[in-house]
mmCIF file of C-alpha atoms in Angstrom:
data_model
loop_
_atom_site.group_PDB
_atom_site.id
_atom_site.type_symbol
_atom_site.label_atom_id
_atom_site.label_comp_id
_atom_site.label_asym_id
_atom_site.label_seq_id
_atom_site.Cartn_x
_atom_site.Cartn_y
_atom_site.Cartn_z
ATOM 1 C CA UNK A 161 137.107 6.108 53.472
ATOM 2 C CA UNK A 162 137.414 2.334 53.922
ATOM 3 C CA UNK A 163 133.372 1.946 53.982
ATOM 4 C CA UNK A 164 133.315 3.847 50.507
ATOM 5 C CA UNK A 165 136.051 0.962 48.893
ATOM 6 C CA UNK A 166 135.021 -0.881 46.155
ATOM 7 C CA UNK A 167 136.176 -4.542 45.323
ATOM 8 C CA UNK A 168 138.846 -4.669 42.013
ATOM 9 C CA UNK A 169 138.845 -0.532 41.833
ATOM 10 C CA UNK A 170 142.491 1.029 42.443
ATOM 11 C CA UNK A 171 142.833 5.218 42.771
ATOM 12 C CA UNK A 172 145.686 7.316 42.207
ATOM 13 C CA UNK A 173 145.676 9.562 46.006
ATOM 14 C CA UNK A 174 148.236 11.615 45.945
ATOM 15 C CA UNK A 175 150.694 12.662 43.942
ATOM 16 C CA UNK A 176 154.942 14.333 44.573
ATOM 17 C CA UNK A 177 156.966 16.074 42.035
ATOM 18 C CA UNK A 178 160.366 17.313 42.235
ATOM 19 C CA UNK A 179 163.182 18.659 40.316
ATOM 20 C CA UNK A 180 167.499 18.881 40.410
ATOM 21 C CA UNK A 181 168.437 22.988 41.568
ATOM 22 C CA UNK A 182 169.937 23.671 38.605
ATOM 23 C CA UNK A 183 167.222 25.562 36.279
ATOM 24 C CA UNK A 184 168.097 27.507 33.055
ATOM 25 C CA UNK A 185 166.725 29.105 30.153
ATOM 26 C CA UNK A 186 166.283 27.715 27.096
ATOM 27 C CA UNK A 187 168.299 30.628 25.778
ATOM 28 C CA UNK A 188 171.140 30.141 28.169
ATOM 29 C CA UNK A 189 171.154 25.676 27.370
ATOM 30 C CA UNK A 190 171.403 27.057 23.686
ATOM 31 C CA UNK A 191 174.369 29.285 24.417
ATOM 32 C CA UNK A 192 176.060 26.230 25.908
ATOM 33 C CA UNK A 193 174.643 23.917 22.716
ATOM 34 C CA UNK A 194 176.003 26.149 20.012
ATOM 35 C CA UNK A 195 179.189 26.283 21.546
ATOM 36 C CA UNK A 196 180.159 22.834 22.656
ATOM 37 C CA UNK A 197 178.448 21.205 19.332
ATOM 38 C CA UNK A 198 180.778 23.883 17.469
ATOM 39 C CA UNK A 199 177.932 24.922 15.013
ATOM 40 C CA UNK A 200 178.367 26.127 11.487
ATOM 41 C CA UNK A 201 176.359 29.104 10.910
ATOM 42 C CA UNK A 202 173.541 26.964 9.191
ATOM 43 C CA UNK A 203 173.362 24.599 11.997
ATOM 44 C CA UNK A 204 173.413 27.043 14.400
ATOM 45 C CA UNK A 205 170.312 28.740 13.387
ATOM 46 C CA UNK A 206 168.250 25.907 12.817
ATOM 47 C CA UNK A 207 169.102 25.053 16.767
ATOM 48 C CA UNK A 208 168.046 28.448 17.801
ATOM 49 C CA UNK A 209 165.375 27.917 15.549
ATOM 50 C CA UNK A 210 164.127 24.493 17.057
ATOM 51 C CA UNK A 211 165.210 26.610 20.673
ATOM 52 C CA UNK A 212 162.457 29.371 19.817
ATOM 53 C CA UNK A 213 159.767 26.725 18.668
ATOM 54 C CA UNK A 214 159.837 24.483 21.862
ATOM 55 C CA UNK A 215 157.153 25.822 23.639
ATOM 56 C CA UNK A 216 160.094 25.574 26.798
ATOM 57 C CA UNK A 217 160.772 28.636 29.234
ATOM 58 C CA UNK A 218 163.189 26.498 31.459
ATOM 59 C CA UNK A 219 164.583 22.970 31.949
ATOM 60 C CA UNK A 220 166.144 21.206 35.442
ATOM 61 C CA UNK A 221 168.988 19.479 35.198
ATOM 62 C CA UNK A 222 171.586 17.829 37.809
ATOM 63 C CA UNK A 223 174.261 19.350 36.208
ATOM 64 C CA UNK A 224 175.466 22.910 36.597
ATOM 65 C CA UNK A 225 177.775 22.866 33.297
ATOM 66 C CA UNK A 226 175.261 23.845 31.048
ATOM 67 C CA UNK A 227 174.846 27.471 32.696
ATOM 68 C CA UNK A 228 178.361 27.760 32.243
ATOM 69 C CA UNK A 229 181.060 28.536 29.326
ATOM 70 C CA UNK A 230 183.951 27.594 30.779
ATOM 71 C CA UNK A 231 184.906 25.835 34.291
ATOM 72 C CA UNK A 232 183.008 22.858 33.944
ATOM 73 C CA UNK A 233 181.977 20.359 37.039
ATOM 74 C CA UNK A 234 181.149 17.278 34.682
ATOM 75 C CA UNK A 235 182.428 17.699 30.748
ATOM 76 C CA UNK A 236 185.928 18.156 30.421
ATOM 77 C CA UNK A 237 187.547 22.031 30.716
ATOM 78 C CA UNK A 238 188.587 21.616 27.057
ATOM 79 C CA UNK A 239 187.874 23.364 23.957
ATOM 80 C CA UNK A 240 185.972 20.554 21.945
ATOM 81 C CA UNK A 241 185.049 18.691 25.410
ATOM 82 C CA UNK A 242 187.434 16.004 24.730
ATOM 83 C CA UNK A 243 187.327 13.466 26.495
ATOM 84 C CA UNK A 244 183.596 13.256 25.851
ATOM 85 C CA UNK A 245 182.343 11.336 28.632
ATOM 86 C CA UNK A 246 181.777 7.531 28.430
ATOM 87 C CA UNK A 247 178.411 5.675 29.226
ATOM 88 C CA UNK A 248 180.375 4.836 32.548
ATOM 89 C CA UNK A 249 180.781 8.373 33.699
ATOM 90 C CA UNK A 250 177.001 8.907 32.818
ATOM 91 C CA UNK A 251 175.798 6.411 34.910
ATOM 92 C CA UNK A 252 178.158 7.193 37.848
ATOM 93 C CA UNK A 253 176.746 10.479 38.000
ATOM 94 C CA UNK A 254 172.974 8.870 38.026
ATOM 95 C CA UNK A 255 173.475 6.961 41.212
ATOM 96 C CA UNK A 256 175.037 9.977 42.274
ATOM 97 C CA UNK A 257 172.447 11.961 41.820
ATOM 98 C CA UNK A 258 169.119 9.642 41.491
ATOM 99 C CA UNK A 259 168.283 9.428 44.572
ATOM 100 C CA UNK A 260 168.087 12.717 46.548
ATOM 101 C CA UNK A 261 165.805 13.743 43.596
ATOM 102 C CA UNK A 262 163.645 10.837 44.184
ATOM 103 C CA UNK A 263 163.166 11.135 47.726
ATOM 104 C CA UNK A 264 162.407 14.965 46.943
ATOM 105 C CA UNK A 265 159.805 13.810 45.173
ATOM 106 C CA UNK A 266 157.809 10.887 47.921
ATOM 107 C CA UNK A 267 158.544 13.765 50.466
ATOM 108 C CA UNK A 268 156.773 15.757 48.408
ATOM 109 C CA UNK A 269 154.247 13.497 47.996
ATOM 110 C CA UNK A 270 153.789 13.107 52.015
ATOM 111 C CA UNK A 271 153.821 16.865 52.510
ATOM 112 C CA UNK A 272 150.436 16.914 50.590
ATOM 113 C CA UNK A 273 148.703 14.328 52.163
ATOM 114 C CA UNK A 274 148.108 14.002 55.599
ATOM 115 C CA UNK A 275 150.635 12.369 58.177
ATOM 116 C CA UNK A 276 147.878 9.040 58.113
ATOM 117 C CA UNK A 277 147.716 8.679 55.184
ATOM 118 C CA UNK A 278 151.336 7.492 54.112
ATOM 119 C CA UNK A 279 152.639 5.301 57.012
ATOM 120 C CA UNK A 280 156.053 3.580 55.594
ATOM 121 C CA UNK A 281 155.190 0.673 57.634
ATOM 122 C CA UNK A 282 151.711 0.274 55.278
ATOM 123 C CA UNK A 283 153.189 0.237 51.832
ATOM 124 C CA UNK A 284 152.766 -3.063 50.163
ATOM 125 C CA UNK A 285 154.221 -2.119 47.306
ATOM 126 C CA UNK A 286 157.381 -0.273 45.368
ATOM 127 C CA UNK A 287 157.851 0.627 41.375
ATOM 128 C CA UNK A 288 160.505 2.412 40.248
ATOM 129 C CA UNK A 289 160.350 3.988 36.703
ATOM 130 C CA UNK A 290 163.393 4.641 35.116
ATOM 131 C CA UNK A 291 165.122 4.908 31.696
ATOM 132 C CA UNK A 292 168.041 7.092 32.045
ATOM 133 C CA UNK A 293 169.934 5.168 34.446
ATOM 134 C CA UNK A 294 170.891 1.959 35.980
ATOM 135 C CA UNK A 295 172.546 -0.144 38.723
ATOM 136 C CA UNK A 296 172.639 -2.973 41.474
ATOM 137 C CA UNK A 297 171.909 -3.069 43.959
ATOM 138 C CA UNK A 298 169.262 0.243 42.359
ATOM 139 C CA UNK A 299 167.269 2.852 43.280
ATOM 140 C CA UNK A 300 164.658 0.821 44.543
ATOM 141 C CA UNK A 301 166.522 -0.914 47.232
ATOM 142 C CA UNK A 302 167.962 2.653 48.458
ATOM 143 C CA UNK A 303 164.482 4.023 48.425
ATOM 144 C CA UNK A 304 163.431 1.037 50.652
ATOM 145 C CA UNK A 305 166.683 2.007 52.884
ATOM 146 C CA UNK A 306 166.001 5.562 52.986
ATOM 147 C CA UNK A 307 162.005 5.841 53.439
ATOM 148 C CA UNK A 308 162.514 2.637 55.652
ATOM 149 C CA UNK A 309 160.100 1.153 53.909
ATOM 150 C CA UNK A 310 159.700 -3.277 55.080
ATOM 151 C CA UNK A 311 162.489 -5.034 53.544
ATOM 152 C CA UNK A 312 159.754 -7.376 52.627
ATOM 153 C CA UNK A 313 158.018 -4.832 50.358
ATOM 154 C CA UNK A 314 157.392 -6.311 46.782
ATOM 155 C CA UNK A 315 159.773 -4.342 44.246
ATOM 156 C CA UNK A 316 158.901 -3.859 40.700
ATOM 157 C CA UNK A 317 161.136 -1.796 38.196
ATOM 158 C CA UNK A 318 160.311 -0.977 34.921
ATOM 159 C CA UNK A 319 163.366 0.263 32.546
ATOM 160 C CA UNK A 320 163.862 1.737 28.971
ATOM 161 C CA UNK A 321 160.475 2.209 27.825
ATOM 162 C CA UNK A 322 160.658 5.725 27.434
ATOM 163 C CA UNK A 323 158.384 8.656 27.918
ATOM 164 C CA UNK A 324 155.647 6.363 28.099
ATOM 165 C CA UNK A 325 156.812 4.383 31.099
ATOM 166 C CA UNK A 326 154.779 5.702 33.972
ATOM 167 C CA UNK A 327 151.537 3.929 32.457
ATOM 168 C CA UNK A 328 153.298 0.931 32.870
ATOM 169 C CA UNK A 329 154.262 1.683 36.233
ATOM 170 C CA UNK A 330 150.342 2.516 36.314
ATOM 171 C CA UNK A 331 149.371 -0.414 35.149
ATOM 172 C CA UNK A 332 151.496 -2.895 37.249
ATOM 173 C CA UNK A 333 149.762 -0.847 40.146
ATOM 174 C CA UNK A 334 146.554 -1.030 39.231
ATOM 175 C CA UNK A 335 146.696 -4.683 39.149
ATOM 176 C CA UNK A 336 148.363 -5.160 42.143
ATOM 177 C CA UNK A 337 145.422 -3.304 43.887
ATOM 178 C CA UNK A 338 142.742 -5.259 42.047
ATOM 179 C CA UNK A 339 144.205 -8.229 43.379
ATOM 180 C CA UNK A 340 144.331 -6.803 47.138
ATOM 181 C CA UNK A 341 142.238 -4.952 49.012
ATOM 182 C CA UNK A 342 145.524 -4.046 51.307
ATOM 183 C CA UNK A 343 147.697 -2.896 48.333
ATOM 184 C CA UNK A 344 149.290 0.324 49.104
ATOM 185 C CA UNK A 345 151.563 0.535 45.899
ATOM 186 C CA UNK A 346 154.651 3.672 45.536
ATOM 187 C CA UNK A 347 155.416 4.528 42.181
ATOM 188 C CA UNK A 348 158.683 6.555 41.631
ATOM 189 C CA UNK A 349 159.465 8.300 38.571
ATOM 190 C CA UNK A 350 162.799 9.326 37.743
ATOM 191 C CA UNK A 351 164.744 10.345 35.100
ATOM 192 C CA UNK A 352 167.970 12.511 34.185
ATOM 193 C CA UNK A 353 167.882 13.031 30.771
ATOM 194 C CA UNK A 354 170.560 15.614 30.754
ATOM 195 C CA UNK A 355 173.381 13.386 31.132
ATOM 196 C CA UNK A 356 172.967 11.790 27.946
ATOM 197 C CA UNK A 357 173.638 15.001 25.990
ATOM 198 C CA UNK A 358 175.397 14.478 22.496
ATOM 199 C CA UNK A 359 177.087 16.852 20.807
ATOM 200 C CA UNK A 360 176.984 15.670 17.336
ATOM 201 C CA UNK A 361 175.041 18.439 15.409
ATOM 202 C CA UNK A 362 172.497 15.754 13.425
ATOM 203 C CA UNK A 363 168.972 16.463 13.682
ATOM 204 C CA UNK A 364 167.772 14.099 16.435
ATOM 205 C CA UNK A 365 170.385 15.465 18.325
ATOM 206 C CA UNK A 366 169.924 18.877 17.909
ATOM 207 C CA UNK A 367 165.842 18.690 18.517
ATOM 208 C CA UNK A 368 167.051 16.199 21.800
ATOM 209 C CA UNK A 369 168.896 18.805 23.014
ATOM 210 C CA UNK A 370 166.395 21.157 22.959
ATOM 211 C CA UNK A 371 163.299 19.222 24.843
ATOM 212 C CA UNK A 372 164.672 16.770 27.354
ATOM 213 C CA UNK A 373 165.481 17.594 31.298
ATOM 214 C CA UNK A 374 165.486 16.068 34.290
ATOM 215 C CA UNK A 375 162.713 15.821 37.312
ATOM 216 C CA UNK A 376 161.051 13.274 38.569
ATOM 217 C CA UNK A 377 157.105 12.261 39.850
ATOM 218 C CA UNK A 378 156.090 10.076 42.791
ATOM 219 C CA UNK A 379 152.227 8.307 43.253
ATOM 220 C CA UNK A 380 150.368 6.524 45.530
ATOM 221 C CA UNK A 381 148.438 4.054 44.233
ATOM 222 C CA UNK A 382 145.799 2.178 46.704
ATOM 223 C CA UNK A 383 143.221 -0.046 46.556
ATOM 224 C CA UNK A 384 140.592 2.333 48.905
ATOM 225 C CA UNK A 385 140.044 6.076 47.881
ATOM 226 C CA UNK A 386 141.010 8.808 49.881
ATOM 227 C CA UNK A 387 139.110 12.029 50.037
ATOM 228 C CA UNK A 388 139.950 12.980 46.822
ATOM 229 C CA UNK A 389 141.094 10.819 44.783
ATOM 230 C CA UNK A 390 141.669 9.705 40.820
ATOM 231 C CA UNK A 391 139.705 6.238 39.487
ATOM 232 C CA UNK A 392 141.669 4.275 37.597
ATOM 233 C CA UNK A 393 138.880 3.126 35.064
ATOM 234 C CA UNK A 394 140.543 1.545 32.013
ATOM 235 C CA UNK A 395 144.040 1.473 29.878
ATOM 236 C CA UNK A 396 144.428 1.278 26.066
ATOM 237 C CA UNK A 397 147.820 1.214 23.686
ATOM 238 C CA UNK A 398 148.983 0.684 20.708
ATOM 239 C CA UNK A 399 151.894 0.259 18.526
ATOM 240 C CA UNK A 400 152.261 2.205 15.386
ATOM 241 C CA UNK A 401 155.066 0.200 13.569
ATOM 242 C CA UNK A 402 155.452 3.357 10.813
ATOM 243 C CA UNK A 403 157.034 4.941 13.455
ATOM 244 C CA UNK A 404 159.754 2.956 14.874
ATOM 245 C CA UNK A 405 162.592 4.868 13.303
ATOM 246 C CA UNK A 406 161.302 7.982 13.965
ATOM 247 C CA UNK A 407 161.504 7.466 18.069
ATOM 248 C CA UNK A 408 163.710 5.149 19.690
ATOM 249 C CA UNK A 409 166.119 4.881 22.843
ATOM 250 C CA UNK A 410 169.921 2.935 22.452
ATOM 251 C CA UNK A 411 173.532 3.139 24.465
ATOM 252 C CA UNK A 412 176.328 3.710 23.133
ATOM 253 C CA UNK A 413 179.828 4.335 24.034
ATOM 254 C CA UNK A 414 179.203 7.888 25.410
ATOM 255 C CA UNK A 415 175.993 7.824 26.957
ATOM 256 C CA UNK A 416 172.347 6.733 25.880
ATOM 257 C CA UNK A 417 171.511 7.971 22.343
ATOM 258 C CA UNK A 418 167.896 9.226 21.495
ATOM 259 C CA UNK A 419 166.615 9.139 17.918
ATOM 260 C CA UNK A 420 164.233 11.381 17.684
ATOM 261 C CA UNK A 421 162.693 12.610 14.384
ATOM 262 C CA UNK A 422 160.097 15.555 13.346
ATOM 263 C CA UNK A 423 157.928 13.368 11.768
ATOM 264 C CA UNK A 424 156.820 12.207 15.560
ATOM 265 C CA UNK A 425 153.748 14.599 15.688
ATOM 266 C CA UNK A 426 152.498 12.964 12.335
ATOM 267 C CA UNK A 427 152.658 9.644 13.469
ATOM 268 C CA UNK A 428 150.925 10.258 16.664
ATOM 269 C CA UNK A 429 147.878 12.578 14.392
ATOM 270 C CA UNK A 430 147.198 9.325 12.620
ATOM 271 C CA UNK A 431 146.523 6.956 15.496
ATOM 272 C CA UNK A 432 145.270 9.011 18.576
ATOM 273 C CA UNK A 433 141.949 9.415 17.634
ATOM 274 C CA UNK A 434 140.935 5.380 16.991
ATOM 275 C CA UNK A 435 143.204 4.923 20.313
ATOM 276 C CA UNK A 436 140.724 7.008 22.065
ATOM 277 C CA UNK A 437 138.016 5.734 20.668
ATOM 278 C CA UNK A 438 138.988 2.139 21.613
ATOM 279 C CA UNK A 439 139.305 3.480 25.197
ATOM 280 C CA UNK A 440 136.212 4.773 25.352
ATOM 281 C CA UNK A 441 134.842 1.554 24.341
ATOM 282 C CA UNK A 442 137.039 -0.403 26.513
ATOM 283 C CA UNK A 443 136.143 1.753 29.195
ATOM 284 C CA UNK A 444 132.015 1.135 28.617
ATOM 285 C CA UNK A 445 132.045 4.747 27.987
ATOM 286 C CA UNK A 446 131.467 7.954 26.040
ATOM 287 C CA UNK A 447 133.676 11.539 25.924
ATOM 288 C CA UNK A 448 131.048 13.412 27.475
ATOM 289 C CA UNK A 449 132.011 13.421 31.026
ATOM 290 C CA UNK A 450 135.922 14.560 29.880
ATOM 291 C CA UNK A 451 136.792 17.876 31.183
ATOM 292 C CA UNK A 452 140.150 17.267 32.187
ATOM 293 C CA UNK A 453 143.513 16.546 30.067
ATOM 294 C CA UNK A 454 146.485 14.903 31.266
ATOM 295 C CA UNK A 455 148.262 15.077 27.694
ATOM 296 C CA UNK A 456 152.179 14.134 27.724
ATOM 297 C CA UNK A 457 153.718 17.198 26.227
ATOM 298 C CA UNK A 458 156.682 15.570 24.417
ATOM 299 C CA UNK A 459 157.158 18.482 22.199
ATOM 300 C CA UNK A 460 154.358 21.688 21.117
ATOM 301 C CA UNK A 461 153.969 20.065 17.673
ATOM 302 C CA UNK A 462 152.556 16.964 19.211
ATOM 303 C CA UNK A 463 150.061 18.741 21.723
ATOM 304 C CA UNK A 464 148.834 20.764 18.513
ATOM 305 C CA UNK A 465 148.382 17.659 16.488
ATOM 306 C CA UNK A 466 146.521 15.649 19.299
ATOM 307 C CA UNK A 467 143.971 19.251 19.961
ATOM 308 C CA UNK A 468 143.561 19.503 15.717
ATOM 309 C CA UNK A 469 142.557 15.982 15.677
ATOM 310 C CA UNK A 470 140.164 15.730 18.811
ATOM 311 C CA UNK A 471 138.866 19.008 18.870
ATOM 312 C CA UNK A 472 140.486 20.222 22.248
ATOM 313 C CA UNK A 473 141.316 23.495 22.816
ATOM 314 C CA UNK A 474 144.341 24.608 24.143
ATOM 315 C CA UNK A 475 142.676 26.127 27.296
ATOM 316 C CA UNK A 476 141.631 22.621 28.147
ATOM 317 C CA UNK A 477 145.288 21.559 27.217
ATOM 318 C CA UNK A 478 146.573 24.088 29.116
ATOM 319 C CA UNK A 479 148.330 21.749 31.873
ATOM 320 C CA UNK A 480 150.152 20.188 29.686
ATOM 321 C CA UNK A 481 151.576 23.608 28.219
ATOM 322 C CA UNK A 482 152.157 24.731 31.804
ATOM 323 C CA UNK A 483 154.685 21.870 32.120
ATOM 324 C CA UNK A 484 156.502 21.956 28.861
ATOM 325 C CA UNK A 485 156.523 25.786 29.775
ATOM 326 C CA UNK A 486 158.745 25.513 32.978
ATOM 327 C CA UNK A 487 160.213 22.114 33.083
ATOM 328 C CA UNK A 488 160.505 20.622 29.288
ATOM 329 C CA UNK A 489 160.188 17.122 28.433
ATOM 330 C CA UNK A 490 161.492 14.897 31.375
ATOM 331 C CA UNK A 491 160.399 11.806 29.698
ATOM 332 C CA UNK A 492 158.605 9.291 31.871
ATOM 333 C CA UNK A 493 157.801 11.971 34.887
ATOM 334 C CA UNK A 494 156.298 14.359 32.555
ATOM 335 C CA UNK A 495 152.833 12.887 31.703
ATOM 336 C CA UNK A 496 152.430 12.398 35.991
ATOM 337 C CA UNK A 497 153.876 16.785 36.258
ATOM 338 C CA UNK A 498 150.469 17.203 34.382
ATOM 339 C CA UNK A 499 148.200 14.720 36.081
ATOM 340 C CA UNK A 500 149.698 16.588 39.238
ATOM 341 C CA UNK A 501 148.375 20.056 38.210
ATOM 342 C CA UNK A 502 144.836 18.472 36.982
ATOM 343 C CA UNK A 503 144.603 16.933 40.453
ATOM 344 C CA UNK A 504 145.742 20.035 42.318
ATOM 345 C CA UNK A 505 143.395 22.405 40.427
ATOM 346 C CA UNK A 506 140.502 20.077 40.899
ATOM 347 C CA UNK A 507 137.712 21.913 42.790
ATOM 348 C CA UNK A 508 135.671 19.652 45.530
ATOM 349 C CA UNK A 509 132.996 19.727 42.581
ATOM 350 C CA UNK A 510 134.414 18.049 40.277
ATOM 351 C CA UNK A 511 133.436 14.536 41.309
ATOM 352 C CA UNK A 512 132.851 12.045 38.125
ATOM 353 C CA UNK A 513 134.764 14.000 36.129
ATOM 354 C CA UNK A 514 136.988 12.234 33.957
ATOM 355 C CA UNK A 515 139.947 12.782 33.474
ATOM 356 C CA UNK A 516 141.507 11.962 29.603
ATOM 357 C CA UNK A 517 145.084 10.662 29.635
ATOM 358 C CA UNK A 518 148.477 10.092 26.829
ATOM 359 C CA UNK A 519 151.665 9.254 26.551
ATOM 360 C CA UNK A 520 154.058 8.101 23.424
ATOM 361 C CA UNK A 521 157.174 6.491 23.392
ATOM 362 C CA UNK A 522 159.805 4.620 20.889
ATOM 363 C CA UNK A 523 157.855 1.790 19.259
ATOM 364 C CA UNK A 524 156.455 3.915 18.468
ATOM 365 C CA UNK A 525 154.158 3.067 21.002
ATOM 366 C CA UNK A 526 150.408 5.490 21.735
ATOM 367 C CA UNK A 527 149.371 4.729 25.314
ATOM 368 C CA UNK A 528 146.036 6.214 26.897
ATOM 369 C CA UNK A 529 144.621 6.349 30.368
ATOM 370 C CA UNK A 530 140.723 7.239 31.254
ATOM 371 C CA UNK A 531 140.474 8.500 35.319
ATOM 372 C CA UNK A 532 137.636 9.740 36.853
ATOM 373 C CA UNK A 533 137.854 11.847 39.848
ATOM 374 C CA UNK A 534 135.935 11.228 43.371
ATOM 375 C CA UNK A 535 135.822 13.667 46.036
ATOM 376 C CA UNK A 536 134.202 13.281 49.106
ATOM 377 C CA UNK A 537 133.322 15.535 52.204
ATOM 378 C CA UNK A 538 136.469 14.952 54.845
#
């Protein structure tokens, strides 16, 4: 593949997923909702309600309390949950758990690609995603200990951006590889959104509590391709300021507190279509060679809102359904869960295709992504 590289090009070759052991319906997380929220009978059927509508089968999460009623490992054994955990006891239970479900996620990665192709001892480079959790020394410096990785290995992290985090973790990439030909750049992904449950019964909360779970994505990122492989051809975002109160991210005393409002889907109807179109044109390009979508599916309403206002069926969305089907919204991993099953249901003829790419996030912020695939004979 080296004779095939192409000066200032970077391609996504392989990509790891992973999630915690813990997986439960949506009907058994409500069970646990409706009783440790202690619903009245109007609140409880609008979170049913908002259960139903999700578009979610399952969710992952780290924590085995929430298939429980009684006997719990993490929230207190007391009838109103008292003392709710702190921020503290959160983030103890992150670096607790963080890691195995990172390295899940590179061995993953490895386990698809052949033994050659990700030598430890090559990697140039090391992002870690993350907004649900942090300390020091992090995650970064464990994953360098663990995959014994150089010491000397450039670490990037990028924190509390949100769902939209693993284009920046894309981007930084990207630009490493442009500026060398050697780059062989990791990107982890993790996040454990199911520690930061509240049990206040407002509206953000309640529709929080019924999307967000934990998993967590891994890329390589490299300046050559590989047989097949994903172009990185060109980046666009944009802020839509209407929306920063309707999507936003802040800590508080017990645990980090999502705002999260139903007018989301809206927002993101008025501004993805002239954030595509300035990708396109960014990109030198038109929409005819798009056959694949790689659509963040931060809740149903927003994947039917994107489809109404581009046109795309949701057959060609399909991916991103598949995801918010089985694992819900895992914030920054998510987006990469769907570019994983577009590049694993890729057929060898798919080369050029191109592959259209989203992700939102508080700001509120639209991001977008244009990839093309090349595939070549081994």
């Amino acid at each position: 593949m080296k004779s095939l590289q192409k000066k200032g090009m970077s391609y996504i070759t392989a990509i790891g997923t992973a999630n915690p052991p813990h997986r439960f319906s949506q009907s058994t997380i409500a069970r646990f909702m409706e009783k440790s929220m202690n619903l009245n009978a109007a609140d409880s059927r609008k979170l049913h309600t908002i259960f139903r509508a999700s578009g979610i089968d399952y969710r992952h999460t780290v924590l085995d309390d929430y298939g429980k009623e009684d006997s719990f490992s993490f929230y207190p054994n007391t009838p109103n949950l008292e003392p709710f955990p702190s921020t503290e006891k959160r983030l103890l239970a992150f670096r607790e758990h963080a890691l195995g479900i990172s390295l899940a996620a590179v061995r993953n990665l490895q386990g698809s690609v052949p033994s050659s192709a990700f030598r430890t001892e090559e990697i140039t480079h090391l992002i870690v995603v993350c907004c649900t959790g942090m300390y020091a020394p992090g995650l970064d410096i464990e994953l360098v200990q663990e995959l014994a990785l150089p010491s000397t290995i450039q670490r990037t992290s990028i924190t509390f951006m949100g769902c939209y985090a693993a284009f920046n973790g894309l981007k930084v990439a990207d630009a490493f590889c442009k500026a060398d030909q050697k780059a062989k750049v990791l990107i982890v992904c993790t996040e454990l959104c199911s520690l930061h449950f509240q049990r206040q019964p407002t509206d953000d909360n309640l529709l929080a509590n019924a999307l967000f779970a934990d998993g967590s994505a891994a890329l390589l990122v490299e300046a050559a391709p590989a047989r097949k492989s994903l172009r990185i051809e060109a980046f666009h975002s944009d802020l839509a300021p209407e929306g920063k109160h309707d999507m936003a991210w802040s800590i508080g005393d017990l645990g980090f507190e999502m705002k999260l409002s139903t007018y989301v889907p809206d927002i993101i109807r008025g501004g993805i279509r002239d954030l595509t179109n300035l990708l396109l044109a960014r990109a030198k390009n038109n929409s005819k060679g798009i056959r694949h979508f790689a659509i963040h599916p931060g809740g149903k309403k927003i994947l039917e809102a994107i489809q109404q206002e581009l046109g795309i069926t949701e057959e060609q969305n399909r991916h991103a359904y598949t995801v918010l089907k089985n694992f819900g919204n895992m914030s920054s991993p998510t987006v990469l869960f769907v570019l994983n099953e577009v590049f694993k249901n890729a057929s060898g003829t798919d080369n050029d295709e191109q592959v259209l790419s989203f992700a939102f996030g508080p700001g509120l912020t639209l991001e977008s992504m244009l990839l093309k695939f090349e595939i070549y004979d081994a």
